[in-house]
Amino acid sequence: MELVDRRKEARWLWEHYVVSARRVCGLLMLAESSLRYASRRNDEPLRLRLLEAAREKPRWGYRRLQIVLDQSGEHVNHKRVYRVYREAGLMIRRRARKRLRRKGAPRPALTGANQEWALDFVHDAAASGRKFRALSVVDPYTRECLALEVDTSMGSRRVTRVLEGIIAERGMPLAIRSDNGPEFTSRHFLAWCLERKIELVHIEPGKPVQNAFVESFHGKLRDECLNASWFQNLFDARRKIAAWRKEYNEERPHSSLGYRTPAAFAAAVRGEEGRGKDVQNRDLEIPAGFSLSHRPGGGSSLSLEMTTQQNRLGSEENVV
């Protein structure tokens, strides 16, 4: 406990309990002279000068106000300035920034295409200095780049239009992973995902590694296309980035796919899924001559009995 705090506690005990000052000072290990000490300093002139300076510069802190005092020819210790500054109630109140907090969750292992799509933006500029951004949509399982939409600005409605076009070609994803940008947290985007029953996974702020697949893709895009190309204008950027996307999907070998292209790997996955469905359908086919009826005589007697009962019910209705 600091000396100032011990003096405060000792004074409180001495005033509220019937006990001598010597006893209180002995309990708190405080000298009696410290308890009886009364400051003789007069900070009123300094307080008035600080008030005058703070009226001229209301958003300046005590360090800048101290520089003003030094320039006027009076040097005051910064600790004294800070103490008088606080006692005068001149502290600047700064609003604490509201930070978005999201709980991290273990990432599930992907076992097929369209289980999750990863979305993010990458930025660049044309030769004229005009900035543009590109929306990347990546399937982390097949490593396919499903879209690279380039424009100067892109809101949430533009993002959903791009996703609608991809869905029309390859179906609905189970989940979408993105950061906390305004395009992915707007009411329109949230309602769009809720309406289509798509799980929206937002990563924790400041942790892009939780969306590592699209970040890795952006590294390749930046290294092989954006840094290696000179874009004359927005239309030239769209043309060159679209050509690189086609090369990435159909020609560029991917090391994590056994040096196959994403398009070849996706075709192989679709072929395996198709063979699995054919095998399942063959297993469900009824062999020739096998009867579904448990009665002697097979299924023909069962169908004959059902037909007879329907005719009897129809004749009873006609009589009524």
C-alpha atoms as a printed R data frame, in Angstrom:
    type eleno elety resid chain resno       x       y       z
1   ATOM     1    CA   MET     A     1   0.000   0.000   0.000
2   ATOM     2    CA   GLU     A     2   1.347   3.449  -0.931
3   ATOM     3    CA   LEU     A     3   2.045   6.151   1.671
4   ATOM     4    CA   VAL     A     4  -0.870   8.267   0.481
5   ATOM     5    CA   ASP     A     5  -3.273   5.325   0.816
6   ATOM     6    CA   ARG     A     6  -1.958   4.454   4.287
7   ATOM     7    CA   ARG     A     7  -2.408   8.041   5.443
8   ATOM     8    CA   LYS     A     8  -5.968   7.995   4.152
9   ATOM     9    CA   GLU     A     9  -6.777   4.709   5.914
10  ATOM    10    CA   ALA     A    10  -5.148   5.852   9.176
11  ATOM    11    CA   ARG     A    11  -7.077   9.107   9.169
12  ATOM    12    CA   TRP     A    12 -10.333   7.221   8.602
13  ATOM    13    CA   LEU     A    13  -9.644   4.817  11.506
14  ATOM    14    CA   TRP     A    14  -8.657   7.665  13.794
15  ATOM    15    CA   GLU     A    15 -11.877   9.581  13.040
16  ATOM    16    CA   HIS     A    16 -14.320   6.649  13.279
17  ATOM    17    CA   TYR     A    17 -12.928   4.647  16.202
18  ATOM    18    CA   VAL     A    18 -11.950   5.550  19.782
19  ATOM    19    CA   VAL     A    19  -8.261   4.861  19.354
20  ATOM    20    CA   SER     A    20  -5.122   6.934  19.632
21  ATOM    21    CA   ALA     A    21  -3.163   8.154  16.646
22  ATOM    22    CA   ARG     A    22  -0.080   6.327  17.913
23  ATOM    23    CA   ARG     A    23  -2.017   3.020  17.957
24  ATOM    24    CA   VAL     A    24  -3.353   3.544  14.434
25  ATOM    25    CA   CYS     A    25   0.071   4.466  13.084
26  ATOM    26    CA   GLY     A    26   1.591   1.408  14.731
27  ATOM    27    CA   LEU     A    27  -0.977  -0.917  13.131
28  ATOM    28    CA   LEU     A    28  -0.437   0.546   9.658
29  ATOM    29    CA   MET     A    29   3.352   0.971  10.097
30  ATOM    30    CA   LEU     A    30   3.055   4.710   9.502
31  ATOM    31    CA   ALA     A    31   5.027   7.497  11.108
32  ATOM    32    CA   GLU     A    32   2.959   9.889  13.246
33  ATOM    33    CA   SER     A    33   4.562  12.851  11.518
34  ATOM    34    CA   SER     A    34   3.239  11.548   8.184
35  ATOM    35    CA   LEU     A    35  -0.280  11.335   9.631
36  ATOM    36    CA   ARG     A    36  -0.169  14.900  10.947
37  ATOM    37    CA   TYR     A    37   1.535  16.312   7.865
38  ATOM    38    CA   ALA     A    38  -0.354  19.211   6.260
39  ATOM    39    CA   SER     A    39   0.749  20.414   2.847
40  ATOM    40    CA   ARG     A    40   1.609  24.114   2.536
41  ATOM    41    CA   ARG     A    41   1.727  24.192  -1.240
42  ATOM    42    CA   ASN     A    42  -0.604  26.461  -3.165
43  ATOM    43    CA   ASP     A    43  -1.650  25.132  -6.582
44  ATOM    44    CA   GLU     A    44  -4.292  27.782  -7.207
45  ATOM    45    CA   PRO     A    45  -2.212  29.886  -9.663
46  ATOM    46    CA   LEU     A    46  -1.273  26.761 -11.639
47  ATOM    47    CA   ARG     A    47  -4.886  25.593 -11.663
48  ATOM    48    CA   LEU     A    48  -6.072  28.943 -13.019
49  ATOM    49    CA   ARG     A    49  -3.451  28.908 -15.783
50  ATOM    50    CA   LEU     A    50  -4.424  25.338 -16.744
51  ATOM    51    CA   LEU     A    51  -8.100  26.312 -16.834
52  ATOM    52    CA   GLU     A    52  -7.329  29.267 -19.072
53  ATOM    53    CA   ALA     A    53  -5.233  27.149 -21.430
54  ATOM    54    CA   ALA     A    54  -7.858  24.373 -21.477
55  ATOM    55    CA   ARG     A    55 -10.568  26.854 -22.489
56  ATOM    56    CA   GLU     A    56  -8.525  27.795 -25.549
57  ATOM    57    CA   LYS     A    57  -7.630  24.177 -26.421
58  ATOM    58    CA   PRO     A    58 -10.333  21.945 -24.883
59  ATOM    59    CA   ARG     A    59  -9.122  18.744 -26.611
60  ATOM    60    CA   TRP     A    60  -5.497  19.053 -25.550
61  ATOM    61    CA   GLY     A    61  -4.167  16.777 -22.829
62  ATOM    62    CA   TYR     A    62  -1.994  17.718 -19.899
63  ATOM    63    CA   ARG     A    63   1.284  17.107 -21.756
64  ATOM    64    CA   ARG     A    64   0.444  19.628 -24.473
65  ATOM    65    CA   LEU     A    65  -0.791  22.096 -21.872
66  ATOM    66    CA   GLN     A    66   2.515  21.679 -20.043
67  ATOM    67    CA   ILE     A    67   4.343  22.635 -23.252
68  ATOM    68    CA   VAL     A    68   2.182  25.775 -23.414
69  ATOM    69    CA   LEU     A    69   3.230  26.619 -19.852
70  ATOM    70    CA   ASP     A    70   6.910  26.027 -20.712
71  ATOM    71    CA   GLN     A    71   6.632  28.323 -23.730
72  ATOM    72    CA   SER     A    72   5.197  31.047 -21.489
73  ATOM    73    CA   GLY     A    73   8.397  30.944 -19.423
74  ATOM    74    CA   GLU     A    74   7.262  28.896 -16.415
75  ATOM    75    CA   HIS     A    75   8.604  25.380 -16.027
76  ATOM    76    CA   VAL     A    76   6.427  23.040 -13.952
77  ATOM    77    CA   ASN     A    77   7.072  19.381 -13.252
78  ATOM    78    CA   HIS     A    78   4.861  17.162 -15.386
79  ATOM    79    CA   LYS     A    79   3.709  15.138 -12.366
80  ATOM    80    CA   ARG     A    80   2.479  18.277 -10.644
81  ATOM    81    CA   VAL     A    81   0.738  19.386 -13.830
82  ATOM    82    CA   TYR     A    82  -0.977  16.016 -14.100
83  ATOM    83    CA   ARG     A    83  -2.126  16.093 -10.447
84  ATOM    84    CA   VAL     A    84  -3.583  19.603 -10.686
85  ATOM    85    CA   TYR     A    85  -5.009  18.772 -14.114
86  ATOM    86    CA   ARG     A    86  -6.949  15.846 -12.634
87  ATOM    87    CA   GLU     A    87  -8.053  17.732  -9.519
88  ATOM    88    CA   ALA     A    88  -9.449  20.501 -11.745
89  ATOM    89    CA   GLY     A    89 -11.582  17.951 -13.628
90  ATOM    90    CA   LEU     A    90  -9.952  18.607 -16.999
91  ATOM    91    CA   MET     A    91  -9.460  14.949 -17.971
92  ATOM    92    CA   ILE     A    92 -10.568  14.233 -21.538
93  ATOM    93    CA   ARG     A    93 -13.157  11.498 -21.702
94  ATOM    94    CA   ARG     A    94 -12.555   9.207 -24.622
95  ATOM    95    CA   ARG     A    95 -15.198   6.780 -25.705
96  ATOM    96    CA   ALA     A    96 -14.011   3.229 -25.627
97  ATOM    97    CA   ARG     A    97 -14.224   1.632 -29.027
98  ATOM    98    CA   LYS     A    98 -16.815  -1.095 -29.245
99  ATOM    99    CA   ARG     A    99 -15.108  -4.215 -30.478
100 ATOM   100    CA   LEU     A   100 -16.919  -7.095 -32.081
101 ATOM   101    CA   ARG     A   101 -16.414 -10.341 -30.227
102 ATOM   102    CA   ARG     A   102 -17.121 -13.738 -31.738
103 ATOM   103    CA   LYS     A   103 -16.427 -17.114 -30.243
104 ATOM   104    CA   GLY     A   104 -14.158 -19.366 -32.223
105 ATOM   105    CA   ALA     A   105 -15.244 -22.903 -33.047
106 ATOM   106    CA   PRO     A   106 -13.256 -25.902 -34.306
107 ATOM   107    CA   ARG     A   107 -13.407 -26.126 -38.062
108 ATOM   108    CA   PRO     A   108 -15.183 -29.287 -39.279
109 ATOM   109    CA   ALA     A   109 -13.365 -31.543 -41.719
110 ATOM   110    CA   LEU     A   110 -14.734 -31.178 -45.251
111 ATOM   111    CA   THR     A   111 -15.586 -34.375 -47.104
112 ATOM   112    CA   GLY     A   112 -17.137 -33.073 -50.315
113 ATOM   113    CA   ALA     A   113 -17.746 -30.145 -52.606
114 ATOM   114    CA   ASN     A   114 -20.286 -27.417 -51.751
115 ATOM   115    CA   GLN     A   115 -20.042 -28.132 -48.033
116 ATOM   116    CA   GLU     A   116 -18.512 -24.708 -47.465
117 ATOM   117    CA   TRP     A   117 -17.623 -21.656 -49.536
118 ATOM   118    CA   ALA     A   118 -15.002 -19.125 -48.449
119 ATOM   119    CA   LEU     A   119 -15.544 -15.445 -49.328
120 ATOM   120    CA   ASP     A   120 -13.253 -12.434 -49.076
121 ATOM   121    CA   PHE     A   121 -12.139  -9.293 -50.925
122 ATOM   122    CA   VAL     A   122  -8.780  -8.371 -52.419
123 ATOM   123    CA   HIS     A   123  -7.842  -4.815 -53.470
124 ATOM   124    CA   ASP     A   124  -5.689  -3.308 -56.206
125 ATOM   125    CA   ALA     A   125  -5.519  -0.260 -58.486
126 ATOM   126    CA   ALA     A   126  -5.369   0.479 -62.205
127 ATOM   127    CA   ALA     A   127  -2.712   2.545 -63.989
128 ATOM   128    CA   SER     A   128  -4.839   5.677 -63.574
129 ATOM   129    CA   GLY     A   129  -4.782   5.215 -59.799
130 ATOM   130    CA   ARG     A   130  -8.412   4.170 -59.639
131 ATOM   131    CA   LYS     A   131  -8.830   1.512 -56.993
132 ATOM   132    CA   PHE     A   132 -10.906  -1.614 -57.454
133 ATOM   133    CA   ARG     A   133 -11.715  -4.704 -55.439
134 ATOM   134    CA   ALA     A   134 -12.345  -8.321 -56.362
135 ATOM   135    CA   LEU     A   135 -14.727 -10.687 -54.597
136 ATOM   136    CA   SER     A   136 -13.252 -14.177 -54.314
137 ATOM   137    CA   VAL     A   137 -15.436 -17.237 -53.820
138 ATOM   138    CA   VAL     A   138 -13.472 -20.437 -53.191
139 ATOM   139    CA   ASP     A   139 -14.543 -24.010 -52.491
140 ATOM   140    CA   PRO     A   140 -12.019 -25.169 -49.850
141 ATOM   141    CA   TYR     A   141 -12.513 -28.860 -50.653
142 ATOM   142    CA   THR     A   142 -11.917 -28.789 -54.423
143 ATOM   143    CA   ARG     A   143  -9.828 -25.544 -54.286
144 ATOM   144    CA   GLU     A   144 -11.888 -24.212 -57.186
145 ATOM   145    CA   CYS     A   145 -12.270 -20.472 -57.616
146 ATOM   146    CA   LEU     A   146 -15.997 -20.183 -58.191
147 ATOM   147    CA   ALA     A   147 -16.020 -16.428 -58.847
148 ATOM   148    CA   LEU     A   148 -13.712 -13.419 -59.137
149 ATOM   149    CA   GLU     A   149 -16.025 -10.426 -59.430
150 ATOM   150    CA   VAL     A   150 -14.159  -7.154 -60.072
151 ATOM   151    CA   ASP     A   151 -15.583  -3.659 -59.569
152 ATOM   152    CA   THR     A   152 -14.827  -0.332 -57.926
153 ATOM   153    CA   SER     A   153 -17.420  -0.886 -55.191
154 ATOM   154    CA   MET     A   154 -19.415  -3.901 -54.168
155 ATOM   155    CA   GLY     A   155 -22.249  -3.993 -51.641
156 ATOM   156    CA   SER     A   156 -24.066  -6.911 -50.107
157 ATOM   157    CA   ARG     A   157 -26.692  -7.040 -52.864
158 ATOM   158    CA   ARG     A   158 -23.980  -7.386 -55.489
159 ATOM   159    CA   VAL     A   159 -22.425 -10.188 -53.432
160 ATOM   160    CA   THR     A   160 -25.724 -12.090 -53.274
161 ATOM   161    CA   ARG     A   161 -26.207 -11.699 -57.050
162 ATOM   162    CA   VAL     A   162 -22.813 -13.298 -57.625
163 ATOM   163    CA   LEU     A   163 -23.687 -16.137 -55.249
164 ATOM   164    CA   GLU     A   164 -27.041 -16.654 -56.950
165 ATOM   165    CA   GLY     A   165 -25.240 -17.162 -60.262
166 ATOM   166    CA   ILE     A   166 -22.914 -19.762 -58.740
167 ATOM   167    CA   ILE     A   167 -25.829 -21.564 -57.061
168 ATOM   168    CA   ALA     A   168 -27.652 -21.780 -60.397
169 ATOM   169    CA   GLU     A   169 -24.640 -23.627 -61.862
170 ATOM   170    CA   ARG     A   170 -23.530 -25.965 -59.049
171 ATOM   171    CA   GLY     A   171 -26.144 -25.969 -56.297
172 ATOM   172    CA   MET     A   172 -26.512 -24.591 -52.795
173 ATOM   173    CA   PRO     A   173 -23.654 -24.621 -50.255
174 ATOM   174    CA   LEU     A   174 -24.191 -25.829 -46.710
175 ATOM   175    CA   ALA     A   175 -22.161 -22.988 -45.154
176 ATOM   176    CA   ILE     A   176 -20.408 -19.738 -46.066
177 ATOM   177    CA   ARG     A   177 -17.282 -18.573 -44.235
178 ATOM   178    CA   SER     A   178 -16.270 -14.903 -44.291
179 ATOM   179    CA   ASP     A   179 -14.843 -12.088 -42.215
180 ATOM   180    CA   ASN     A   180 -16.862  -9.392 -40.451
181 ATOM   181    CA   GLY     A   181 -16.947  -6.839 -43.269
182 ATOM   182    CA   PRO     A   182 -20.102  -4.761 -43.804
183 ATOM   183    CA   GLU     A   183 -20.917  -6.712 -46.978
184 ATOM   184    CA   PHE     A   184 -21.139  -9.948 -45.000
185 ATOM   185    CA   THR     A   185 -22.848  -8.613 -41.856
186 ATOM   186    CA   SER     A   186 -25.584  -6.483 -43.443
187 ATOM   187    CA   ARG     A   187 -29.234  -7.269 -42.850
188 ATOM   188    CA   HIS     A   188 -29.721  -8.110 -46.510
189 ATOM   189    CA   PHE     A   189 -26.935 -10.709 -46.523
190 ATOM   190    CA   LEU     A   190 -28.045 -12.243 -43.216
191 ATOM   191    CA   ALA     A   191 -31.645 -12.494 -44.441
192 ATOM   192    CA   TRP     A   192 -30.491 -13.989 -47.749
193 ATOM   193    CA   CYS     A   193 -28.568 -16.762 -45.965
194 ATOM   194    CA   LEU     A   194 -31.409 -17.368 -43.519
195 ATOM   195    CA   GLU     A   195 -33.964 -17.655 -46.295
196 ATOM   196    CA   ARG     A   196 -31.881 -20.282 -48.116
197 ATOM   197    CA   LYS     A   197 -30.922 -22.088 -44.873
198 ATOM   198    CA   ILE     A   198 -27.203 -21.493 -45.434
199 ATOM   199    CA   GLU     A   199 -25.097 -21.462 -42.291
200 ATOM   200    CA   LEU     A   200 -23.106 -18.233 -42.054
201 ATOM   201    CA   VAL     A   201 -19.757 -18.618 -40.272
202 ATOM   202    CA   HIS     A   202 -18.006 -15.363 -39.311
203 ATOM   203    CA   ILE     A   203 -14.389 -15.642 -38.228
204 ATOM   204    CA   GLU     A   204 -13.087 -13.914 -35.109
205 ATOM   205    CA   PRO     A   205 -11.948 -10.308 -35.706
206 ATOM   206    CA   GLY     A   206  -8.225 -10.042 -36.329
207 ATOM   207    CA   LYS     A   207  -7.786 -13.750 -37.079
208 ATOM   208    CA   PRO     A   208  -7.688 -14.205 -40.874
209 ATOM   209    CA   VAL     A   209  -6.068 -17.614 -40.353
210 ATOM   210    CA   GLN     A   210  -9.582 -18.919 -39.586
211 ATOM   211    CA   ASN     A   211 -10.338 -18.323 -43.276
212 ATOM   212    CA   ALA     A   212  -7.008 -19.699 -44.419
213 ATOM   213    CA   PHE     A   213  -8.072 -21.217 -47.748
214 ATOM   214    CA   VAL     A   214  -9.185 -17.932 -49.290
215 ATOM   215    CA   GLU     A   215  -6.164 -16.137 -47.796
216 ATOM   216    CA   SER     A   216  -3.874 -18.686 -49.434
217 ATOM   217    CA   PHE     A   217  -5.734 -18.204 -52.701
218 ATOM   218    CA   HIS     A   218  -5.270 -14.432 -52.437
219 ATOM   219    CA   GLY     A   219  -1.530 -14.976 -52.034
220 ATOM   220    CA   LYS     A   220  -1.421 -16.846 -55.339
221 ATOM   221    CA   LEU     A   221  -3.673 -14.269 -57.008
222 ATOM   222    CA   ARG     A   222  -1.490 -11.419 -55.787
223 ATOM   223    CA   ASP     A   223   1.782 -13.080 -56.745
224 ATOM   224    CA   GLU     A   224   0.837 -14.480 -60.157
225 ATOM   225    CA   CYS     A   225  -1.699 -11.964 -61.442
226 ATOM   226    CA   LEU     A   226  -2.067  -8.664 -59.595
227 ATOM   227    CA   ASN     A   227   1.662  -7.992 -59.071
228 ATOM   228    CA   ALA     A   228   2.600  -9.367 -62.494
229 ATOM   229    CA   SER     A   229   0.022  -7.422 -64.523
230 ATOM   230    CA   TRP     A   230  -0.432  -3.796 -65.535
231 ATOM   231    CA   PHE     A   231  -4.115  -2.848 -65.604
232 ATOM   232    CA   GLN     A   232  -4.914   0.034 -67.942
233 ATOM   233    CA   ASN     A   233  -8.461   0.421 -66.641
234 ATOM   234    CA   LEU     A   234 -11.236  -1.483 -64.905
235 ATOM   235    CA   PHE     A   235 -12.238  -3.408 -68.041
236 ATOM   236    CA   ASP     A   236  -8.654  -4.513 -68.628
237 ATOM   237    CA   ALA     A   237  -8.468  -5.689 -65.012
238 ATOM   238    CA   ARG     A   238 -11.658  -7.708 -65.412
239 ATOM   239    CA   ARG     A   239 -10.360  -9.360 -68.576
240 ATOM   240    CA   LYS     A   240  -6.944 -10.296 -67.175
241 ATOM   241    CA   ILE     A   241  -8.267 -11.492 -63.805
242 ATOM   242    CA   ALA     A   242 -10.928 -13.620 -65.516
243 ATOM   243    CA   ALA     A   243  -8.255 -15.177 -67.749
244 ATOM   244    CA   TRP     A   244  -6.098 -15.953 -64.689
245 ATOM   245    CA   ARG     A   245  -9.094 -17.530 -62.922
246 ATOM   246    CA   LYS     A   246  -9.617 -19.880 -65.875
247 ATOM   247    CA   GLU     A   247  -5.918 -20.751 -65.886
248 ATOM   248    CA   TYR     A   248  -5.997 -21.368 -62.132
249 ATOM   249    CA   ASN     A   249  -8.978 -23.737 -62.349
250 ATOM   250    CA   GLU     A   250  -8.073 -25.629 -65.524
251 ATOM   251    CA   GLU     A   251  -4.287 -25.439 -66.055
252 ATOM   252    CA   ARG     A   252  -2.426 -24.655 -62.834
253 ATOM   253    CA   PRO     A   253  -1.447 -27.826 -60.858
254 ATOM   254    CA   HIS     A   254  -2.289 -27.596 -57.155
255 ATOM   255    CA   SER     A   255   0.157 -29.178 -54.724
256 ATOM   256    CA   SER     A   256  -2.488 -30.074 -52.119
257 ATOM   257    CA   LEU     A   257  -4.503 -31.946 -54.786
258 ATOM   258    CA   GLY     A   258  -1.642 -34.213 -55.830
259 ATOM   259    CA   TYR     A   259  -0.590 -31.685 -58.487
260 ATOM   260    CA   ARG     A   260  -3.921 -31.975 -60.242
261 ATOM   261    CA   THR     A   261  -5.860 -28.949 -61.364
262 ATOM   262    CA   PRO     A   262  -8.900 -27.975 -59.267
263 ATOM   263    CA   ALA     A   263 -11.188 -28.670 -62.234
264 ATOM   264    CA   ALA     A   264  -9.748 -32.182 -62.713
265 ATOM   265    CA   PHE     A   265 -10.028 -32.920 -59.001
266 ATOM   266    CA   ALA     A   266 -13.645 -31.699 -58.929
267 ATOM   267    CA   ALA     A   267 -14.484 -33.877 -61.932
268 ATOM   268    CA   ALA     A   268 -12.956 -36.893 -60.211
269 ATOM   269    CA   VAL     A   269 -14.994 -36.185 -57.078
270 ATOM   270    CA   ARG     A   270 -18.188 -35.919 -59.095
271 ATOM   271    CA   GLY     A   271 -17.362 -39.184 -60.847
272 ATOM   272    CA   GLU     A   272 -16.854 -40.996 -57.542
273 ATOM   273    CA   GLU     A   273 -20.122 -39.605 -56.202
274 ATOM   274    CA   GLY     A   274 -21.927 -40.734 -59.365
275 ATOM   275    CA   ARG     A   275 -20.526 -44.266 -59.110
276 ATOM   276    CA   GLY     A   276 -21.547 -44.380 -55.457
277 ATOM   277    CA   LYS     A   277 -25.135 -43.489 -56.357
278 ATOM   278    CA   ASP     A   278 -25.241 -46.126 -59.126
279 ATOM   279    CA   VAL     A   279 -24.054 -48.785 -56.683
280 ATOM   280    CA   GLN     A   280 -26.652 -47.699 -54.148
281 ATOM   281    CA   ASN     A   281 -29.428 -47.838 -56.763
282 ATOM   282    CA   ARG     A   282 -28.345 -51.311 -57.865
283 ATOM   283    CA   ASP     A   283 -28.458 -52.477 -54.270
284 ATOM   284    CA   LEU     A   284 -32.030 -51.202 -53.970
285 ATOM   285    CA   GLU     A   285 -33.253 -52.871 -57.213
286 ATOM   286    CA   ILE     A   286 -35.644 -55.817 -56.721
287 ATOM   287    CA   PRO     A   287 -34.362 -58.983 -58.410
288 ATOM   288    CA   ALA     A   288 -36.523 -60.511 -61.097
289 ATOM   289    CA   GLY     A   289 -39.007 -63.069 -59.765
290 ATOM   290    CA   PHE     A   290 -38.751 -61.807 -56.188
291 ATOM   291    CA   SER     A   291 -42.153 -61.215 -54.609
292 ATOM   292    CA   LEU     A   292 -42.846 -58.438 -52.112
293 ATOM   293    CA   SER     A   293 -45.710 -60.466 -50.626
294 ATOM   294    CA   HIS     A   294 -45.245 -62.805 -47.643
295 ATOM   295    CA   ARG     A   295 -48.240 -64.899 -48.695
296 ATOM   296    CA   PRO     A   296 -48.014 -68.082 -50.701
297 ATOM   297    CA   GLY     A   297 -48.402 -67.342 -54.365
298 ATOM   298    CA   GLY     A   298 -46.294 -64.215 -54.486
299 ATOM   299    CA   GLY     A   299 -47.253 -60.691 -55.397
300 ATOM   300    CA   SER     A   300 -49.860 -61.579 -58.061
301 ATOM   301    CA   SER     A   301 -52.320 -62.893 -55.470
302 ATOM   302    CA   LEU     A   302 -51.778 -59.768 -53.363
303 ATOM   303    CA   SER     A   303 -52.549 -57.439 -56.259
304 ATOM   304    CA   LEU     A   304 -55.621 -59.543 -57.196
305 ATOM   305    CA   GLU     A   305 -56.917 -59.342 -53.611
306 ATOM   306    CA   MET     A   306 -56.464 -55.525 -53.530
307 ATOM   307    CA   THR     A   307 -58.319 -55.140 -56.830
308 ATOM   308    CA   THR     A   308 -61.231 -57.283 -55.587
309 ATOM   309    CA   GLN     A   309 -61.532 -55.233 -52.393
310 ATOM   310    CA   GLN     A   310 -61.573 -51.941 -54.311
311 ATOM   311    CA   ASN     A   311 -64.366 -53.235 -56.586
312 ATOM   312    CA   ARG     A   312 -66.399 -54.297 -53.539
313 ATOM   313    CA   LEU     A   313 -66.034 -50.860 -51.916
314 ATOM   314    CA   GLY     A   314 -67.082 -49.183 -55.148
315 ATOM   315    CA   SER     A   315 -70.235 -51.318 -55.430
316 ATOM   316    CA   GLU     A   316 -71.185 -50.549 -51.820
317 ATOM   317    CA   GLU     A   317 -70.925 -46.799 -52.477
318 ATOM   318    CA   ASN     A   318 -73.206 -47.142 -55.520
319 ATOM   319    CA   VAL     A   319 -75.818 -48.946 -53.436
320 ATOM   320    CA   VAL     A   320 -75.804 -46.239 -50.749
